[in-house]
PDB file of C-alpha atoms in Angstrom:
ATOM      1  CA  UNK A  58      -7.510  -3.271 -31.970  1.00 77.00           C
ATOM      2  CA  UNK A  59      -4.470  -1.057 -31.621  1.00 81.00           C
ATOM      3  CA  UNK A  60      -2.058   0.420 -29.079  1.00 86.00           C
ATOM      4  CA  UNK A  61      -0.885   3.974 -29.758  1.00 89.00           C
ATOM      5  CA  UNK A  62       1.792   6.252 -28.318  1.00 93.00           C
ATOM      6  CA  UNK A  63       3.400   9.592 -29.008  1.00 93.00           C
ATOM      7  CA  UNK A  64       6.133  11.769 -27.568  1.00 95.00           C
ATOM      8  CA  UNK A  65       6.641  15.384 -28.578  1.00 93.00           C
ATOM      9  CA  UNK A  66       9.278  18.014 -27.923  1.00 93.00           C
ATOM     10  CA  UNK A  67       7.474  21.059 -26.472  1.00 90.00           C
ATOM     11  CA  UNK A  68      10.258  23.350 -27.741  1.00 89.00           C
ATOM     12  CA  UNK A  69      10.748  22.213 -31.360  1.00 88.00           C
ATOM     13  CA  UNK A  70       7.321  20.518 -31.871  1.00 86.00           C
ATOM     14  CA  UNK A  71       9.094  17.465 -33.333  1.00 89.00           C
ATOM     15  CA  UNK A  72       7.098  14.335 -32.491  1.00 89.00           C
ATOM     16  CA  UNK A  73       7.336  10.569 -32.736  1.00 91.00           C
ATOM     17  CA  UNK A  74       4.037   8.743 -33.232  1.00 89.00           C
ATOM     18  CA  UNK A  75       3.848   4.959 -33.171  1.00 88.00           C
ATOM     19  CA  UNK A  76       1.651   2.004 -32.523  1.00 86.00           C
ATOM     20  CA  UNK A  77       0.863  -1.667 -32.796  1.00 82.00           C
ATOM     21  CA  UNK A  78      -2.100  -2.557 -35.012  1.00 73.00           C
ATOM     22  CA  UNK A  79      -4.088  -5.773 -35.003  1.00 66.00           C
ATOM     23  CA  UNK A  80      -6.872  -5.086 -37.498  1.00 61.00           C
ATOM     24  CA  UNK A  81      -7.374  -4.507 -40.394  1.00 60.00           C
ATOM     25  CA  UNK A  82      -3.788  -5.878 -40.536  1.00 61.00           C
ATOM     26  CA  UNK A  83      -1.100  -6.620 -37.960  1.00 65.00           C
ATOM     27  CA  UNK A  84       1.909  -4.313 -37.886  1.00 72.00           C
ATOM     28  CA  UNK A  85       4.068  -1.894 -35.934  1.00 76.00           C
ATOM     29  CA  UNK A  86       4.271   1.644 -37.294  1.00 80.00           C
ATOM     30  CA  UNK A  87       6.371   4.675 -36.469  1.00 82.00           C
ATOM     31  CA  UNK A  88       6.477   8.231 -37.814  1.00 84.00           C
ATOM     32  CA  UNK A  89       8.801  11.130 -36.999  1.00 83.00           C
ATOM     33  CA  UNK A  90       7.113  14.364 -37.961  1.00 82.00           C
ATOM     34  CA  UNK A  91       7.061  18.107 -37.576  1.00 77.00           C
ATOM     35  CA  UNK A  92       3.495  19.301 -38.054  1.00 66.00           C
ATOM     36  CA  UNK A  93       2.231  17.702 -41.264  1.00 65.00           C
ATOM     37  CA  UNK A  94       5.753  17.073 -42.602  1.00 66.00           C
ATOM     38  CA  UNK A  95       6.705  13.401 -42.115  1.00 64.00           C
ATOM     39  CA  UNK A  96      10.462  12.945 -41.875  1.00 66.00           C
ATOM     40  CA  UNK A  97      10.661   9.181 -41.466  1.00 60.00           C
ATOM     41  CA  UNK A  98       8.077   6.440 -41.703  1.00 59.00           C
ATOM     42  CA  UNK A  99       8.386   2.765 -40.809  1.00 57.00           C
ATOM     43  CA  UNK A 100       5.766   0.051 -41.191  1.00 57.00           C
ATOM     44  CA  UNK A 101       6.918  -3.357 -39.971  1.00 53.00           C
ATOM     45  CA  UNK A 102       4.531  -6.303 -40.293  1.00 49.00           C
ATOM     46  CA  UNK A 103       7.011  -8.617 -38.535  1.00 47.00           C
ATOM     47  CA  UNK A 104       5.841  -7.328 -35.128  1.00 43.00           C
ATOM     48  CA  UNK A 105       2.143  -8.256 -35.027  1.00 41.00           C
ATOM     49  CA  UNK A 106       0.181  -8.141 -31.814  1.00 39.00           C
ATOM     50  CA  UNK A 107      -1.836 -11.160 -30.666  1.00 38.00           C
ATOM     51  CA  UNK A 108      -5.181 -11.775 -32.370  1.00 37.00           C
ATOM     52  CA  UNK A 109      -7.485 -11.328 -29.366  1.00 36.00           C
ATOM     53  CA  UNK A 110      -7.849  -8.486 -26.919  1.00 35.00           C
ATOM     54  CA  UNK A 111      -7.506 -10.760 -23.902  1.00 33.00           C
ATOM     55  CA  UNK A 112      -4.168 -12.107 -25.113  1.00 37.00           C
ATOM     56  CA  UNK A 113      -3.002  -8.597 -26.056  1.00 37.00           C
ATOM     57  CA  UNK A 114      -3.684  -7.355 -22.552  1.00 34.00           C
ATOM     58  CA  UNK A 115      -2.214 -10.430 -20.814  1.00 36.00           C
ATOM     59  CA  UNK A 116      -0.035 -12.242 -23.342  1.00 43.00           C
ATOM     60  CA  UNK A 117       2.203 -13.753 -20.639  1.00 44.00           C
ATOM     61  CA  UNK A 118      -0.805 -14.344 -18.381  1.00 49.00           C
ATOM     62  CA  UNK A 119       0.877 -12.239 -15.688  1.00 57.00           C
ATOM     63  CA  UNK A 120      -2.122  -9.999 -15.031  1.00 62.00           C
ATOM     64  CA  UNK A 121      -0.207  -6.817 -15.891  1.00 66.00           C
ATOM     65  CA  UNK A 122      -1.440  -4.286 -18.444  1.00 75.00           C
ATOM     66  CA  UNK A 123       0.413  -3.787 -21.681  1.00 77.00           C
ATOM     67  CA  UNK A 124       1.253  -5.528 -24.906  1.00 78.00           C
ATOM     68  CA  UNK A 125       4.320  -7.624 -25.688  1.00 76.00           C
ATOM     69  CA  UNK A 126       5.386  -8.834 -29.121  1.00 74.00           C
ATOM     70  CA  UNK A 127       8.633 -10.029 -30.699  1.00 70.00           C
ATOM     71  CA  UNK A 128       9.298  -6.536 -32.054  1.00 77.00           C
ATOM     72  CA  UNK A 129       7.756  -4.158 -29.535  1.00 81.00           C
ATOM     73  CA  UNK A 130       6.392  -3.943 -26.014  1.00 85.00           C
ATOM     74  CA  UNK A 131       4.563  -1.377 -23.936  1.00 88.00           C
ATOM     75  CA  UNK A 132       4.621  -2.567 -20.327  1.00 87.00           C
ATOM     76  CA  UNK A 133       3.601  -1.237 -16.955  1.00 86.00           C
ATOM     77  CA  UNK A 134       6.637  -1.716 -14.689  1.00 87.00           C
ATOM     78  CA  UNK A 135       5.214  -2.321 -11.203  1.00 84.00           C
ATOM     79  CA  UNK A 136       8.542  -1.708  -9.439  1.00 87.00           C
ATOM     80  CA  UNK A 137       9.095   1.647 -11.144  1.00 87.00           C
ATOM     81  CA  UNK A 138       5.374   2.511 -11.200  1.00 87.00           C
ATOM     82  CA  UNK A 139       5.744   3.692 -14.809  1.00 90.00           C
ATOM     83  CA  UNK A 140       5.065   2.644 -18.393  1.00 91.00           C
ATOM     84  CA  UNK A 141       8.001   1.515 -20.548  1.00 94.00           C
ATOM     85  CA  UNK A 142       8.030   1.323 -24.357  1.00 94.00           C
ATOM     86  CA  UNK A 143      10.605  -0.782 -26.227  1.00 93.00           C
ATOM     87  CA  UNK A 144      10.608  -1.154 -30.020  1.00 89.00           C
ATOM     88  CA  UNK A 145      13.292  -3.244 -31.739  1.00 86.00           C
ATOM     89  CA  UNK A 146      12.000  -3.427 -35.341  1.00 79.00           C
ATOM     90  CA  UNK A 147      11.624  -0.674 -37.914  1.00 79.00           C
ATOM     91  CA  UNK A 148      11.442   2.558 -35.924  1.00 83.00           C
ATOM     92  CA  UNK A 149      13.380   1.704 -32.752  1.00 89.00           C
ATOM     93  CA  UNK A 150      12.617   3.214 -29.345  1.00 94.00           C
ATOM     94  CA  UNK A 151      13.317   2.860 -25.631  1.00 97.00           C
ATOM     95  CA  UNK A 152      11.097   5.308 -23.750  1.00 97.00           C
ATOM     96  CA  UNK A 153       9.930   5.595 -20.156  1.00 96.00           C
ATOM     97  CA  UNK A 154       6.727   7.580 -19.608  1.00 94.00           C
ATOM     98  CA  UNK A 155       7.621   9.013 -16.223  1.00 86.00           C
ATOM     99  CA  UNK A 156       7.961  12.242 -14.305  1.00 73.00           C
ATOM    100  CA  UNK A 157       4.583  13.072 -12.802  1.00 76.00           C
ATOM    101  CA  UNK A 158       2.657  10.954 -15.311  1.00 78.00           C
ATOM    102  CA  UNK A 159      -1.130  11.073 -15.188  1.00 80.00           C
ATOM    103  CA  UNK A 160      -3.439   8.184 -16.075  1.00 78.00           C
ATOM    104  CA  UNK A 161      -6.343   8.911 -18.374  1.00 78.00           C
ATOM    105  CA  UNK A 162      -9.829   7.501 -18.667  1.00 79.00           C
ATOM    106  CA  UNK A 163     -11.448   4.271 -19.859  1.00 83.00           C
ATOM    107  CA  UNK A 164     -14.799   3.908 -21.547  1.00 83.00           C
ATOM    108  CA  UNK A 165     -16.865   2.405 -24.324  1.00 84.00           C
ATOM    109  CA  UNK A 166     -18.626   4.123 -27.193  1.00 81.00           C
ATOM    110  CA  UNK A 167     -21.758   2.428 -28.587  1.00 83.00           C
ATOM    111  CA  UNK A 168     -21.962   2.597 -32.374  1.00 81.00           C
ATOM    112  CA  UNK A 169     -25.162   0.616 -33.007  1.00 81.00           C
ATOM    113  CA  UNK A 170     -26.887  -2.463 -31.577  1.00 82.00           C
ATOM    114  CA  UNK A 171     -23.972  -4.782 -32.569  1.00 85.00           C
ATOM    115  CA  UNK A 172     -20.911  -2.573 -32.687  1.00 83.00           C
ATOM    116  CA  UNK A 173     -18.960  -0.725 -30.007  1.00 85.00           C
ATOM    117  CA  UNK A 174     -15.478   0.657 -29.331  1.00 84.00           C
ATOM    118  CA  UNK A 175     -13.456   0.581 -26.108  1.00 85.00           C
ATOM    119  CA  UNK A 176     -10.770   3.133 -25.340  1.00 84.00           C
ATOM    120  CA  UNK A 177      -8.389   3.563 -22.437  1.00 85.00           C
ATOM    121  CA  UNK A 178      -5.678   6.145 -22.041  1.00 86.00           C
ATOM    122  CA  UNK A 179      -2.996   4.467 -19.929  1.00 85.00           C
ATOM    123  CA  UNK A 180      -0.919   7.676 -19.809  1.00 90.00           C
ATOM    124  CA  UNK A 181      -2.739  10.873 -20.714  1.00 89.00           C
ATOM    125  CA  UNK A 182       0.412  12.943 -20.162  1.00 91.00           C
ATOM    126  CA  UNK A 183       3.918  12.379 -18.870  1.00 93.00           C
ATOM    127  CA  UNK A 184       7.509  13.474 -19.171  1.00 92.00           C
ATOM    128  CA  UNK A 185       9.423  11.095 -21.412  1.00 95.00           C
ATOM    129  CA  UNK A 186      12.915   9.722 -20.842  1.00 95.00           C
ATOM    130  CA  UNK A 187      14.858   7.698 -23.412  1.00 97.00           C
ATOM    131  CA  UNK A 188      15.483   7.683 -27.145  1.00 97.00           C
ATOM    132  CA  UNK A 189      14.042   6.985 -30.598  1.00 93.00           C
ATOM    133  CA  UNK A 190      15.865   5.942 -33.758  1.00 90.00           C
ATOM    134  CA  UNK A 191      14.324   6.330 -37.230  1.00 85.00           C
ATOM    135  CA  UNK A 192      15.183   3.568 -39.750  1.00 82.00           C
ATOM    136  CA  UNK A 193      18.728   4.232 -40.979  1.00 81.00           C
ATOM    137  CA  UNK A 194      19.026   7.286 -38.735  1.00 84.00           C
ATOM    138  CA  UNK A 195      20.746   8.310 -35.527  1.00 90.00           C
ATOM    139  CA  UNK A 196      19.321   8.051 -32.025  1.00 94.00           C
ATOM    140  CA  UNK A 197      17.371  11.077 -30.831  1.00 93.00           C
ATOM    141  CA  UNK A 198      17.188  11.803 -27.098  1.00 97.00           C
ATOM    142  CA  UNK A 199      13.549  12.346 -26.050  1.00 97.00           C
ATOM    143  CA  UNK A 200      14.281  13.122 -22.398  1.00 96.00           C
ATOM    144  CA  UNK A 201      12.020  15.974 -21.314  1.00 94.00           C
ATOM    145  CA  UNK A 202       9.536  15.481 -24.170  1.00 95.00           C
ATOM    146  CA  UNK A 203       5.846  14.975 -23.325  1.00 94.00           C
ATOM    147  CA  UNK A 204       4.279  11.545 -23.837  1.00 95.00           C
ATOM    148  CA  UNK A 205       0.909   9.769 -24.207  1.00 94.00           C
ATOM    149  CA  UNK A 206      -0.332   6.175 -24.722  1.00 92.00           C
ATOM    150  CA  UNK A 207      -3.732   4.591 -25.357  1.00 90.00           C
ATOM    151  CA  UNK A 208      -5.387   1.286 -26.287  1.00 86.00           C
ATOM    152  CA  UNK A 209      -8.470   0.914 -28.528  1.00 84.00           C
ATOM    153  CA  UNK A 210     -10.481  -2.252 -29.167  1.00 82.00           C
ATOM    154  CA  UNK A 211     -13.985  -3.459 -29.919  1.00 83.00           C
ATOM    155  CA  UNK A 212     -16.401  -4.693 -32.517  1.00 82.00           C
ATOM    156  CA  UNK A 213     -16.133  -1.969 -35.177  1.00 76.00           C
ATOM    157  CA  UNK A 214     -14.441  -1.055 -38.446  1.00 69.00           C
ATOM    158  CA  UNK A 215     -12.913   2.394 -38.272  1.00 64.00           C
ATOM    159  CA  UNK A 216     -12.757   2.606 -42.065  1.00 64.00           C
ATOM    160  CA  UNK A 217     -16.418   1.879 -42.977  1.00 64.00           C
ATOM    161  CA  UNK A 218     -17.677   5.371 -41.983  1.00 61.00           C
ATOM    162  CA  UNK A 219     -20.350   4.051 -39.576  1.00 60.00           C
ATOM    163  CA  UNK A 220     -18.434   5.735 -36.776  1.00 58.00           C
ATOM    164  CA  UNK A 221     -18.901   9.005 -38.708  1.00 60.00           C
ATOM    165  CA  UNK A 222     -15.174   9.619 -38.749  1.00 60.00           C
ATOM    166  CA  UNK A 223     -12.662   9.697 -35.964  1.00 63.00           C
ATOM    167  CA  UNK A 224     -11.923  12.838 -33.994  1.00 72.00           C
ATOM    168  CA  UNK A 225      -9.487  12.770 -31.106  1.00 77.00           C
ATOM    169  CA  UNK A 226      -6.828  14.971 -29.585  1.00 82.00           C
ATOM    170  CA  UNK A 227      -4.675  15.582 -26.525  1.00 86.00           C
ATOM    171  CA  UNK A 228      -3.086  18.815 -25.393  1.00 87.00           C
ATOM    172  CA  UNK A 229      -0.091  18.577 -23.059  1.00 87.00           C
ATOM    173  CA  UNK A 230      -0.470  21.650 -20.852  1.00 88.00           C
ATOM    174  CA  UNK A 231       2.582  23.676 -19.683  1.00 86.00           C
ATOM    175  CA  UNK A 232       1.700  23.078 -16.002  1.00 86.00           C
ATOM    176  CA  UNK A 233       2.039  19.261 -16.425  1.00 84.00           C
ATOM    177  CA  UNK A 234      -1.673  18.616 -16.924  1.00 86.00           C
ATOM    178  CA  UNK A 235      -3.469  17.594 -20.092  1.00 87.00           C
ATOM    179  CA  UNK A 236      -6.748  17.987 -21.953  1.00 84.00           C
ATOM    180  CA  UNK A 237      -8.171  15.083 -23.971  1.00 82.00           C
ATOM    181  CA  UNK A 238     -10.903  15.641 -26.556  1.00 80.00           C
TER     182      UNK A 238
END
């Protein structure tokens, strides 16, 4: 199980990619990169997500989507009608996925008779507002960048090659739309 997010500057192509992993180990990760060049990397195993999908979706039993840990949270704010990311360990961030944000799709992918993978894209594209801060670095304003979040779970091992690899991508279109492959 994991939760994933990214924000990217459409002008400079600088992007922040992060997530909360549950298996094969529990951790928060963050990367600041330009193309294939990684400028800062943080892996913090002090911010694990809960061990079951049901608790990860509703850890406070409030019925709201998102994930909340001691070191990071990605919450749907019902009053604002937007998703809000806060990370306080390793690679710090405070980002709102707002503007005219678009929800994505939810589905399951059968792998074989015992294994399957679920995937939902909470925000397929948005305009970001807020900041990121690489470990030991200065805050970077991400206001106006494009953003995305998703959640993956199921009975599978992404690293055992039975899924025949992993291919995925999102294109944030100039008109505010998006394409997910």
